[in-house]
Tab-separated table of C-alpha atoms (C1' of nucleotides) in Angstrom:
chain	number	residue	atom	x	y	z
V	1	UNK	CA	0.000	0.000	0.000
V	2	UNK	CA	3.048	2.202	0.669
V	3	UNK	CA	4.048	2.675	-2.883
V	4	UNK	CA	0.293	3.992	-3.712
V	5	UNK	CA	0.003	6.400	-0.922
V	6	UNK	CA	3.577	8.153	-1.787
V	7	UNK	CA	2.493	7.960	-5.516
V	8	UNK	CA	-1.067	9.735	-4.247
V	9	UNK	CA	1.395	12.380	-1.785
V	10	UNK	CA	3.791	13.052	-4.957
V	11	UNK	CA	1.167	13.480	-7.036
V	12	UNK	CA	-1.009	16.128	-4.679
V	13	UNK	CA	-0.223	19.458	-4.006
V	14	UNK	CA	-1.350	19.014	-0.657
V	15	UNK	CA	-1.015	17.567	2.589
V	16	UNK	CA	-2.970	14.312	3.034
V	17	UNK	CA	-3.697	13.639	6.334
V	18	UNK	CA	-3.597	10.133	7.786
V	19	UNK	CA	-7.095	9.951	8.093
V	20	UNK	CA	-7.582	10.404	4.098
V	21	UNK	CA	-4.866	7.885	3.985
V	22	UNK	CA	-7.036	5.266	5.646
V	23	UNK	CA	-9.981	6.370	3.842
V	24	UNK	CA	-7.648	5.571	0.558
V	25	UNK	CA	-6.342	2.565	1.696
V	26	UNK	CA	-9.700	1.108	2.580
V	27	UNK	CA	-10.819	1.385	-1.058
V	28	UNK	CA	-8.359	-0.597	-2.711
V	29	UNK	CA	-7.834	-4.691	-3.016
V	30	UNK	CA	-4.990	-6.347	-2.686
V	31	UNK	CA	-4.166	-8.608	-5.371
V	32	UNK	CA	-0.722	-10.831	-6.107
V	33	UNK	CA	-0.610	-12.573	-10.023
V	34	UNK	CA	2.157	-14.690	-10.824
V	35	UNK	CA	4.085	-14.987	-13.910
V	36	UNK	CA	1.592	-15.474	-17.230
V	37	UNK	CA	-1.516	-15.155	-14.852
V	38	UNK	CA	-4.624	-13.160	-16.416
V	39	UNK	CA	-5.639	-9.889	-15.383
V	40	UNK	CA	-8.241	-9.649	-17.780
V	41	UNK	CA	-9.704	-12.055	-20.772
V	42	UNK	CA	-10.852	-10.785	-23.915
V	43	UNK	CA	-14.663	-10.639	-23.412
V	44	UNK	CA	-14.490	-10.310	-19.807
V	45	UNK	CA	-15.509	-6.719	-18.261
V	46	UNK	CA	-12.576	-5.257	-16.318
V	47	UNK	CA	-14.236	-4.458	-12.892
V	48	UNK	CA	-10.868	-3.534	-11.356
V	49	UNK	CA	-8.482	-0.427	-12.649
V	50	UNK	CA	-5.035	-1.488	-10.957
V	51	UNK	CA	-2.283	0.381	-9.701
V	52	UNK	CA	1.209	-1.766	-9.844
V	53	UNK	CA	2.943	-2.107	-6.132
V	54	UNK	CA	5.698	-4.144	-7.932
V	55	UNK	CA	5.742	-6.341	-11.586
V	56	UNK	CA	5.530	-5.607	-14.841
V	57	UNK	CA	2.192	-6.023	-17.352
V	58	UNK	CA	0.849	-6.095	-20.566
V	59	UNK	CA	-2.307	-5.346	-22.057
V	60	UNK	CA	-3.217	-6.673	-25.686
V	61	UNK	CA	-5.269	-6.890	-28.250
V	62	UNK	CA	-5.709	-10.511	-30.648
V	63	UNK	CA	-6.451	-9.983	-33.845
V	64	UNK	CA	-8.410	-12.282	-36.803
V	65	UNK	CA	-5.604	-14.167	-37.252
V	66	UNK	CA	-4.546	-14.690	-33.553
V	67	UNK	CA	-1.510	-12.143	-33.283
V	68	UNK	CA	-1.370	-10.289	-30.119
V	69	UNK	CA	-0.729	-6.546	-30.401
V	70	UNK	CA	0.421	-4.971	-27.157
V	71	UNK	CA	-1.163	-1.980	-26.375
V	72	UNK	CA	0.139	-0.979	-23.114
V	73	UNK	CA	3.435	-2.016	-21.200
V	74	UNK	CA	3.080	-1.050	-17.742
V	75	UNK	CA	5.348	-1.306	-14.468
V	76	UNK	CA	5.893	-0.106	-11.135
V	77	UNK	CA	4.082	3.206	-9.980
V	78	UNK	CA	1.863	2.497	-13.785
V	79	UNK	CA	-1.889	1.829	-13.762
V	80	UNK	CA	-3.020	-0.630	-15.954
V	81	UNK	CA	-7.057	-1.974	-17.032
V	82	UNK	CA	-9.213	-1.252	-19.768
V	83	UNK	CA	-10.424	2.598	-19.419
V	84	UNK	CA	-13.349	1.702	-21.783
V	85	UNK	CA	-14.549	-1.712	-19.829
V	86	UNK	CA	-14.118	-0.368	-16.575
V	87	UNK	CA	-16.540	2.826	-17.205
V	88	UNK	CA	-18.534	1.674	-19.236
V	89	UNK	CA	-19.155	-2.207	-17.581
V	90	UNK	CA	-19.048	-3.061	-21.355
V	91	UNK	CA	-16.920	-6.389	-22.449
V	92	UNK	CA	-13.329	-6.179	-22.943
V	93	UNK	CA	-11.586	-6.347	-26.431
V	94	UNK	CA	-8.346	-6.757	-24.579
V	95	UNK	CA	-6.150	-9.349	-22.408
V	96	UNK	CA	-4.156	-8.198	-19.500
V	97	UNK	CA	-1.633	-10.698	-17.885
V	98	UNK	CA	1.354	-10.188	-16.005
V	99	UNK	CA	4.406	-10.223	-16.868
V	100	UNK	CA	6.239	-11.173	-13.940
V	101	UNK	CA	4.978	-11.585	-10.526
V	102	UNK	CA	2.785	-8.971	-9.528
V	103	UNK	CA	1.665	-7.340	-6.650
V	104	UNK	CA	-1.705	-5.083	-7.821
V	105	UNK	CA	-3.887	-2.603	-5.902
V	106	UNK	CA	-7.512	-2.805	-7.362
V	107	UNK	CA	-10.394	-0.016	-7.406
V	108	UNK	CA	-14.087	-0.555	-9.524
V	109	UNK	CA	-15.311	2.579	-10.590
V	110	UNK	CA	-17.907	3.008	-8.126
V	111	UNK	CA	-15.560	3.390	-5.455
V	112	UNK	CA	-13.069	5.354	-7.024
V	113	UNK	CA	-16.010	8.016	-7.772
V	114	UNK	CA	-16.779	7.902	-4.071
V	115	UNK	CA	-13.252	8.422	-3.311
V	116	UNK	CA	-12.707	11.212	-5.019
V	117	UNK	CA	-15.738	12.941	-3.476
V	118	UNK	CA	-14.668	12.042	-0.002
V	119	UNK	CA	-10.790	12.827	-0.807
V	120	UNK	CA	-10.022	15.861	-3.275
V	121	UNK	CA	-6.525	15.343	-3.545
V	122	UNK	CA	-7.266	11.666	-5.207
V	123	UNK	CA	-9.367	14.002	-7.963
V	124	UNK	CA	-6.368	15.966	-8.305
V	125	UNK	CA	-3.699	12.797	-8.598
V	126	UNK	CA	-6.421	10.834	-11.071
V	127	UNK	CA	-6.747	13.827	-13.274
V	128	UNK	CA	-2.875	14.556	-13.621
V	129	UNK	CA	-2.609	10.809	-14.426
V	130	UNK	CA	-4.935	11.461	-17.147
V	131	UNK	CA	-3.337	14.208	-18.406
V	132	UNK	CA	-0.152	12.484	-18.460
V	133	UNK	CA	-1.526	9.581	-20.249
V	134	UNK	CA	-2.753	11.881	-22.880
V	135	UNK	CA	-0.285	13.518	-23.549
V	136	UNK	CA	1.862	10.551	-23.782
V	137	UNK	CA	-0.230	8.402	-26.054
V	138	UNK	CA	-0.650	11.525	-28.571
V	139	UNK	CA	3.636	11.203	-28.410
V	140	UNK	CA	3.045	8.067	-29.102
V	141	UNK	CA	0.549	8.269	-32.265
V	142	UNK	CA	2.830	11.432	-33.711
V	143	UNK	CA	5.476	9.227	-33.223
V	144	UNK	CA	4.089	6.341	-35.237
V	145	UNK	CA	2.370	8.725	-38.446
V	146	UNK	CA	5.399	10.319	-38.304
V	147	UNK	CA	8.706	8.322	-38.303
V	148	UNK	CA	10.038	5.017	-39.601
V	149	UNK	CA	10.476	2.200	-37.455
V	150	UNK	CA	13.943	2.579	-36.555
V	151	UNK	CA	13.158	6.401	-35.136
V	152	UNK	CA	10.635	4.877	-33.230
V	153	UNK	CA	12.546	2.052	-31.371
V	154	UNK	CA	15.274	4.259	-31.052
V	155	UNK	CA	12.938	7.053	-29.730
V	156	UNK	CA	11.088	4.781	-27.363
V	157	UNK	CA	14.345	3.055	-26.077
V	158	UNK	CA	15.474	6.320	-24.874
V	159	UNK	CA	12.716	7.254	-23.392
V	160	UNK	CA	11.650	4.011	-21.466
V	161	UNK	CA	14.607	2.015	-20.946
V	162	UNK	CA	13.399	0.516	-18.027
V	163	UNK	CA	10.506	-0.927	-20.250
V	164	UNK	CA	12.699	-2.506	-23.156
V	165	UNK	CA	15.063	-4.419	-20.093
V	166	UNK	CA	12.151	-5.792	-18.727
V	167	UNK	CA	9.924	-7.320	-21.500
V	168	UNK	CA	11.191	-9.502	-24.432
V	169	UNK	CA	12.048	-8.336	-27.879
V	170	UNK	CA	8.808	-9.204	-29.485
V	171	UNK	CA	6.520	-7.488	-27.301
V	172	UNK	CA	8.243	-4.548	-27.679
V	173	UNK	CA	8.714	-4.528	-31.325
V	174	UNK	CA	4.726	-5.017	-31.367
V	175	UNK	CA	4.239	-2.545	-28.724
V	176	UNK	CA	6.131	0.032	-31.289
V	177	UNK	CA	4.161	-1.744	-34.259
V	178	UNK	CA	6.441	-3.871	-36.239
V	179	UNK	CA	7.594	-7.297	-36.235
V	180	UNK	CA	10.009	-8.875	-34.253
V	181	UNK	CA	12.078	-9.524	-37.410
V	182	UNK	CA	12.536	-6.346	-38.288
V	183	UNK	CA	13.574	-5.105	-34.695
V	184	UNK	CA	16.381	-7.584	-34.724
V	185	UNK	CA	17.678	-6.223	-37.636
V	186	UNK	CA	17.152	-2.300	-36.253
V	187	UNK	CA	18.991	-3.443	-33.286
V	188	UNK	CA	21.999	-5.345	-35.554
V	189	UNK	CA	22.088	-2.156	-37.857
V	190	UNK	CA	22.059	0.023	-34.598
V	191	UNK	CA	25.042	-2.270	-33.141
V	192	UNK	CA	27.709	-1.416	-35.349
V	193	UNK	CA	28.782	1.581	-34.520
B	1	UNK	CA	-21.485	30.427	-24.974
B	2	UNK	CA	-24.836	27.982	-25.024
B	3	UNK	CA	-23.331	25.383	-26.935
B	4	UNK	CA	-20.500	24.913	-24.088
B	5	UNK	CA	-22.811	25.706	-21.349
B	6	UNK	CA	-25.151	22.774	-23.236
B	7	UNK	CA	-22.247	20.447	-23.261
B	8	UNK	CA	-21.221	21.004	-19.314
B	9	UNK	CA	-24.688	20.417	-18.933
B	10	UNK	CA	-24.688	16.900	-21.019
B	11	UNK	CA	-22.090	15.735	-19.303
B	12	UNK	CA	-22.472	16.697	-15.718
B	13	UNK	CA	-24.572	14.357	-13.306
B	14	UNK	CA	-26.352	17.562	-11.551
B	15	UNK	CA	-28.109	20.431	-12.866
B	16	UNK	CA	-25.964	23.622	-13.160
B	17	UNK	CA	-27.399	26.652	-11.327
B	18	UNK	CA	-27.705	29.425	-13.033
B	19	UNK	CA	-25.174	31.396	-10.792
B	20	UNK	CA	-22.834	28.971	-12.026
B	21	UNK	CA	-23.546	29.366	-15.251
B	22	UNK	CA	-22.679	32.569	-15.172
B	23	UNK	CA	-19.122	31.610	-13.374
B	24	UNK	CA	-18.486	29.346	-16.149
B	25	UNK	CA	-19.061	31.800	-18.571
B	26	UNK	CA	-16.718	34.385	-16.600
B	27	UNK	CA	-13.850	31.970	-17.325
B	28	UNK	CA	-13.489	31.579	-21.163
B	29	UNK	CA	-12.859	34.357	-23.727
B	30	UNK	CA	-14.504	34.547	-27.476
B	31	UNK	CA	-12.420	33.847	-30.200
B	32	UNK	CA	-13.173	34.025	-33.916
B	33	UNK	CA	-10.539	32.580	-36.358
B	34	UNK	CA	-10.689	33.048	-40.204
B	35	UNK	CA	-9.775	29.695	-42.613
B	36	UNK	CA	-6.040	29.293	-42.816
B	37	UNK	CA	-5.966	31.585	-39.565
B	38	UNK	CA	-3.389	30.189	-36.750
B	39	UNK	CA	-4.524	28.953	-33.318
B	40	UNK	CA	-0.764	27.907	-32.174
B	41	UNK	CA	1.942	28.325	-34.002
B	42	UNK	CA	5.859	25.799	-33.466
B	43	UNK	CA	7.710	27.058	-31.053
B	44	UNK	CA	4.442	29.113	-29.257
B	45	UNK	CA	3.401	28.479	-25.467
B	46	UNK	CA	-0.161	27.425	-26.066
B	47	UNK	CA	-1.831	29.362	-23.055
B	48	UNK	CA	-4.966	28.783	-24.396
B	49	UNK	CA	-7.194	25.529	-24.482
B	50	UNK	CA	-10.355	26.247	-26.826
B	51	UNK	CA	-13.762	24.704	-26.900
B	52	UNK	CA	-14.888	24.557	-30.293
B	53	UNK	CA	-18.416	26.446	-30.505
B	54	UNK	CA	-18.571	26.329	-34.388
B	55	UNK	CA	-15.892	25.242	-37.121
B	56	UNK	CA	-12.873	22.510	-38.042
B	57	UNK	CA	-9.605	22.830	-36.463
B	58	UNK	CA	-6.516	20.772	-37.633
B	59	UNK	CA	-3.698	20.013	-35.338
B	60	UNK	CA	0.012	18.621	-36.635
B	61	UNK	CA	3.499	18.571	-36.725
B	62	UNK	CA	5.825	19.513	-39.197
B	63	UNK	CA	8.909	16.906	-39.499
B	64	UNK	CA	12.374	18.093	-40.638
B	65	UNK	CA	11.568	17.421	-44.344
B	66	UNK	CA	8.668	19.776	-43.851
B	67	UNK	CA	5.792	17.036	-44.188
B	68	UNK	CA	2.623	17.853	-42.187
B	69	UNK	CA	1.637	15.341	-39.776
B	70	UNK	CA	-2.404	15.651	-39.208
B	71	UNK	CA	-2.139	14.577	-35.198
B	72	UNK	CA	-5.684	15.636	-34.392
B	73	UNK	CA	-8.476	16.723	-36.255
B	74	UNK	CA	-11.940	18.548	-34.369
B	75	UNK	CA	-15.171	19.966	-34.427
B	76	UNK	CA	-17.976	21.678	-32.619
B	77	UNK	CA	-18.461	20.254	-29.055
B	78	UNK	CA	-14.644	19.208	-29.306
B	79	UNK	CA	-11.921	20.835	-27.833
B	80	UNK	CA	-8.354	21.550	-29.381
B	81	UNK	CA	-5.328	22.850	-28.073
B	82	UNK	CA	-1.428	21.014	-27.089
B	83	UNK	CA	-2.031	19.770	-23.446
B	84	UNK	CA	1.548	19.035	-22.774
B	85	UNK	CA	2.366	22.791	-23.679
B	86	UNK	CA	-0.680	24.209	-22.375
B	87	UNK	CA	-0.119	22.416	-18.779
B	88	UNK	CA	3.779	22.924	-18.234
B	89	UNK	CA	3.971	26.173	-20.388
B	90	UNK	CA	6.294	24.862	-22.584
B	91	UNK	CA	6.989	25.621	-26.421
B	92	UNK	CA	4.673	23.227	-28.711
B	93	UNK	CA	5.770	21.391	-31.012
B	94	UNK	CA	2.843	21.763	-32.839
B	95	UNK	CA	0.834	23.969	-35.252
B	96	UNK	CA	-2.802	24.419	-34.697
B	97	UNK	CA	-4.987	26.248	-37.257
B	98	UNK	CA	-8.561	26.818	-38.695
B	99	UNK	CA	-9.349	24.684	-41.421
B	100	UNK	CA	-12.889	26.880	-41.611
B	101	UNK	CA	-14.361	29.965	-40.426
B	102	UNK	CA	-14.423	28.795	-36.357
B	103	UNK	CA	-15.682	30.335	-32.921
B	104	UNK	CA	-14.037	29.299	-29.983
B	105	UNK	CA	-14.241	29.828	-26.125
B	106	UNK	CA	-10.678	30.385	-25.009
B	107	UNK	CA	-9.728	29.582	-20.941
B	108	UNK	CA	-5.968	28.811	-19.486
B	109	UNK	CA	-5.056	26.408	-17.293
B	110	UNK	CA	-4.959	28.074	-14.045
B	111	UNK	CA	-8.107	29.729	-15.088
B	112	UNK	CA	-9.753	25.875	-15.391
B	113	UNK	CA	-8.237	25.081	-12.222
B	114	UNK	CA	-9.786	27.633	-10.555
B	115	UNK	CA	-12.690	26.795	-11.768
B	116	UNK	CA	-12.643	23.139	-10.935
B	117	UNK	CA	-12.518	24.522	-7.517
B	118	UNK	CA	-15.862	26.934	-7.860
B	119	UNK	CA	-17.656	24.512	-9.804
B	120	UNK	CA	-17.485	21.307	-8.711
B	121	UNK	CA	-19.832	19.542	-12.146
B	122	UNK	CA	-16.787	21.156	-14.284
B	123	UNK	CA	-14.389	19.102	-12.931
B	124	UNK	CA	-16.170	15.887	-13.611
B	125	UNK	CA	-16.748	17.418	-16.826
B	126	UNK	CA	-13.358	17.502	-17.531
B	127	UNK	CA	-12.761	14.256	-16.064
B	128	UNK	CA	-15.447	12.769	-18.426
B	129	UNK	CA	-13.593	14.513	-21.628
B	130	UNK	CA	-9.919	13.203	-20.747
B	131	UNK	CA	-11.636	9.860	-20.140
B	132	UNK	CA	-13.254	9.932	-23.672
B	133	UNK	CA	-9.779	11.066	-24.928
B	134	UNK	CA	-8.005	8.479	-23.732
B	135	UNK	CA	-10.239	5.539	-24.764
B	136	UNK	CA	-10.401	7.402	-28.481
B	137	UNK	CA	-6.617	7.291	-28.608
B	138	UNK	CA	-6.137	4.084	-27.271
B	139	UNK	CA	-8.380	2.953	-29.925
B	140	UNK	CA	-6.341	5.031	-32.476
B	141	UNK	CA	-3.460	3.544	-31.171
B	142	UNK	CA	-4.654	-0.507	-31.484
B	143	UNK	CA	-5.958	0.342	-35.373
B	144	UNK	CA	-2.743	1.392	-36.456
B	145	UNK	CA	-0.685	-1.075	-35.021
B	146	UNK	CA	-2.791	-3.727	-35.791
B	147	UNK	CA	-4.556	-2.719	-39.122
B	148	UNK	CA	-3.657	-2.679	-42.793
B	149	UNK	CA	-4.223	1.214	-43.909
B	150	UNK	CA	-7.267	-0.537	-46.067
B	151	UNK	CA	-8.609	-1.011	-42.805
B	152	UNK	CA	-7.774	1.849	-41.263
B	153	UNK	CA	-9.699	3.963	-43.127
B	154	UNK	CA	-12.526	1.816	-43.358
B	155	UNK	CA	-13.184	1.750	-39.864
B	156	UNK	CA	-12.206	5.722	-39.369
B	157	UNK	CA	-15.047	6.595	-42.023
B	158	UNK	CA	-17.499	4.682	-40.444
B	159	UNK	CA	-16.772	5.854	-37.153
B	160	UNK	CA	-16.279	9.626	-38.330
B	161	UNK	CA	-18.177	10.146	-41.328
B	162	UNK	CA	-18.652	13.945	-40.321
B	163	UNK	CA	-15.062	14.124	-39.901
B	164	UNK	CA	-14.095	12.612	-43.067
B	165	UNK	CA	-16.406	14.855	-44.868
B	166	UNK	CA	-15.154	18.241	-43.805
B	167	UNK	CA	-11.292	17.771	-44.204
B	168	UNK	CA	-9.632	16.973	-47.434
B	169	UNK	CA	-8.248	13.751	-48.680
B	170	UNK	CA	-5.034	14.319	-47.550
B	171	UNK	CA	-5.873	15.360	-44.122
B	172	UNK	CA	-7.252	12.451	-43.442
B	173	UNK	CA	-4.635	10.134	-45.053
B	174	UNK	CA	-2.174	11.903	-42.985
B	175	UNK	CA	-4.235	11.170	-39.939
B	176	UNK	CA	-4.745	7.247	-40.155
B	177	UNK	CA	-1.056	7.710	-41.342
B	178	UNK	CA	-0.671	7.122	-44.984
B	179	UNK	CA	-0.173	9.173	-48.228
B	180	UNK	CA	-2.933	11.174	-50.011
B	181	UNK	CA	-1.875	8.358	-53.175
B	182	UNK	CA	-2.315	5.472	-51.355
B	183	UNK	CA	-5.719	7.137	-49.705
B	184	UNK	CA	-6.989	7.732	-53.366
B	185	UNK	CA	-6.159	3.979	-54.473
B	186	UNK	CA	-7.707	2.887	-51.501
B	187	UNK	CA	-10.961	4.528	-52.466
B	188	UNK	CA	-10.953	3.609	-55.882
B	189	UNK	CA	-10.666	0.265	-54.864
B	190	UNK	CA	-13.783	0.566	-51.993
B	191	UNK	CA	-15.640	2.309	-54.798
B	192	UNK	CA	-15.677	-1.050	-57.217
B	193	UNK	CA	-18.292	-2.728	-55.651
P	1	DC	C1'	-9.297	33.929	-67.572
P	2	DG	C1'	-5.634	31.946	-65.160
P	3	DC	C1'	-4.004	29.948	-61.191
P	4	DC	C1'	-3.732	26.995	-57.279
P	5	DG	C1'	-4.982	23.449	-54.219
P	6	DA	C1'	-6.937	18.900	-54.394
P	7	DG	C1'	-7.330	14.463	-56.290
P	8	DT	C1'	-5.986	10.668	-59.601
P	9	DT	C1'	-3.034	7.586	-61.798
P	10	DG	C1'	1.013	4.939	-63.573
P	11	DA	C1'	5.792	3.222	-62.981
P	12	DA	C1'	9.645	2.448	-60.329
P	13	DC	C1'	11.259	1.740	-55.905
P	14	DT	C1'	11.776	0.413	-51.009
P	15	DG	C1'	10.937	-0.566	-46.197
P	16	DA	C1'	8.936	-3.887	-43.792
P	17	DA	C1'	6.303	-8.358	-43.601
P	18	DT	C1'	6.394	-13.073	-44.282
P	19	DC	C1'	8.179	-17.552	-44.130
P	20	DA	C1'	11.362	-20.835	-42.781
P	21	DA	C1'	15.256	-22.574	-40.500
P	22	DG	C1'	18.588	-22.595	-37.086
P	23	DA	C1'	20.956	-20.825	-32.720
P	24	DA	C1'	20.746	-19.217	-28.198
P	25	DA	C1'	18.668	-18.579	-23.722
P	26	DC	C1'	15.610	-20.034	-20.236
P	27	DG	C1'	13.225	-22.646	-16.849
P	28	DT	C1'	11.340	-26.775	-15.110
P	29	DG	C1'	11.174	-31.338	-13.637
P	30	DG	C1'	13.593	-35.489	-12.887
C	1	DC	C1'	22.735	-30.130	-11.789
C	2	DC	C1'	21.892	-31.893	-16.069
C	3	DA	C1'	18.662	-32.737	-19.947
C	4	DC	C1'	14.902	-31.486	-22.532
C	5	DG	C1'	11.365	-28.691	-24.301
C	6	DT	C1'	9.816	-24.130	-24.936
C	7	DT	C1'	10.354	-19.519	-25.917
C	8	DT	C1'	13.143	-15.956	-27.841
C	9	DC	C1'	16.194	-14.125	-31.127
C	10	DT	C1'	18.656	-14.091	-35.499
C	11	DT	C1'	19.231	-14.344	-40.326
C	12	DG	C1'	18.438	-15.122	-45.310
C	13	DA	C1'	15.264	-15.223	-49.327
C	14	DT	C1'	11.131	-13.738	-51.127
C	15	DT	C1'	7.017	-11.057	-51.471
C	16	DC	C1'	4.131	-7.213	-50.961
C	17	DA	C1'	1.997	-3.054	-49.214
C	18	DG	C1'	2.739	1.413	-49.403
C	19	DT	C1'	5.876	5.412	-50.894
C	20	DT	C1'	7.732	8.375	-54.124
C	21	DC	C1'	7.723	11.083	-58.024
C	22	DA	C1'	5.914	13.089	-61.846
C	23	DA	C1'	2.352	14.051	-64.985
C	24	DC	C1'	-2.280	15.116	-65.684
C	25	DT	C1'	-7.258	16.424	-64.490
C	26	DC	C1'	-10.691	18.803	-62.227
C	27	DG	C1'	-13.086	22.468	-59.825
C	28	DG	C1'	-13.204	26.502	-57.541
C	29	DC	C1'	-12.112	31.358	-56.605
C	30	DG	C1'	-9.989	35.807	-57.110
DNA sequence: CGCCGAGTTGAACTGAATCAAGAAACGTGG
DNA sequence: CCACGTTTCTTGATTCAGTTCAACTCGGCG
């Protein structure tokens, strides 16, 4: 719980007190997922947004021909769920499993709507973590309209190193939309110099 | 004004008093921007975000061989503006313009914070809109990774047809990230049945 | 009328996908 | 701790989707 509370305080430009903290603490789930477990299954609704104590997921999407396109790569101090399933109650078009073993902090909706009435900092904190996400996923779509696959990897690499180290080669070339073929051969090309 | 009174409205859970209202209005300044007119300009601080009361508005970036990249592309009840810049007061890297005769309502970002504050229903307004934002992009984000360009535009049509029908051809192709050629072939081909 | 931005089209080209095969790394159970 | 199977990564050959470039058309609009 530690890790969410300082990400809440860091995130605030207030105080909290230790009674909010309780109030905050008493909303969220506990929830440990080992290696390859599911988060979420396509067609499933996503009742729980998490925030990540510790581990490292990914959220994808299967396509027609059964290749999984990863969406999201998230870590420590990340949130990760399906935005639309979890407002909307609506069935999933994604899969989230983890990555490594995972220790998750879970919130429905409902009670992160009460929350944020009883606790205005959490409104605060949520909508910065919005704002961040939005501004980082339009980087991420000017990015990919814009440049050819080897900017991108070499863009993304520098800004999320701590991503590539932790997940394989092909989710990562996916995540950045190409094949894993083609990133081995960025990353030769890149070597030799 | 009524049109983004009308849209706090749709989206809030409670009814706006008319004192706030008039609040609201307080906050945001009338602007009127000619075709071809500038809304942000490379290299600007974009101190304003803008509701989009009437009118098209085309957002992109300009790579170093001076090729436009369409990065966002709204309309009435829509709001445009660079977050990143407008929040940290930073120089955009983007160029934001009219594509027709528009009418916006103009407010900065302390100015919505401070208003958050006043009016509580604004804030979940805004919550609402970053939440729609980031399940739209997301979505933008799994068609081009996963998607032929075919495709691509397929779905975007169908999803935007009012969109589609007030930008050019190549505003578009830039925006699901291909060439005006390809676009045209694309069609041609669509159009054969 | 003349010009300019928008769209179309063909031909040549190219970056990336696909397919297939092999090497390396990894982890799990005996 | 080794052996075996699985997953990951690499690499070459081929194919293909999409780009590039240039020429031409069309439809406004000043």
């Amino acid at each position: 719980m530690d890790s969410l509370i300082n990400y809440v305080q860091k995130n605030a430009s207030t105080l909290i007190s230790d009674a909010d903290i309780e109030v905050i603490k008493s909303c969220f789930i506990s929830k440990r997922l080992r290696k390859k477990q599911y988060f979420l299954q396509e067609g499933e609704v996503c009742k729980y947004f998490a925030f990540i104590v510790k581990g490292a997921m990914r959220q994808y999407y299967v396509d027609e021909k059964g290749i999984e396109h990863f969406v999201q790569l998230a870590i420590e101090n990340w949130w990760v769920g399906d935005r639309e399933s979890w407002v909307t109650l609506s069935p999933s078009k994604f899969t989230i499993d983890a990555w490594e073993d995972s220790e998750l902090l879970l919130i429905s909706n409902a009670d992160l709507l009460k929350l944020i009435q009883l606790v205005p900092a959490v409104m605060e904190v949520m909508r910065k973590m919005d704002e961040r996400n939005n501004i980082a996923t339009l980087k991420r779509i000017t990015s990919t309209i814009s440049y050819t696959s080897e900017r991108r990897y070499t863009d993304f690499s520098t800004e999320y190193p701590d991503i590539v180290k932790r997940f394989p080669q092909h989710v990562i070339a996916s995540y950045i939309g190409i094949t894993k073929d083609t990133l081995s051969r960025i990353r030769k090309k890149a070597s030799r110099k």
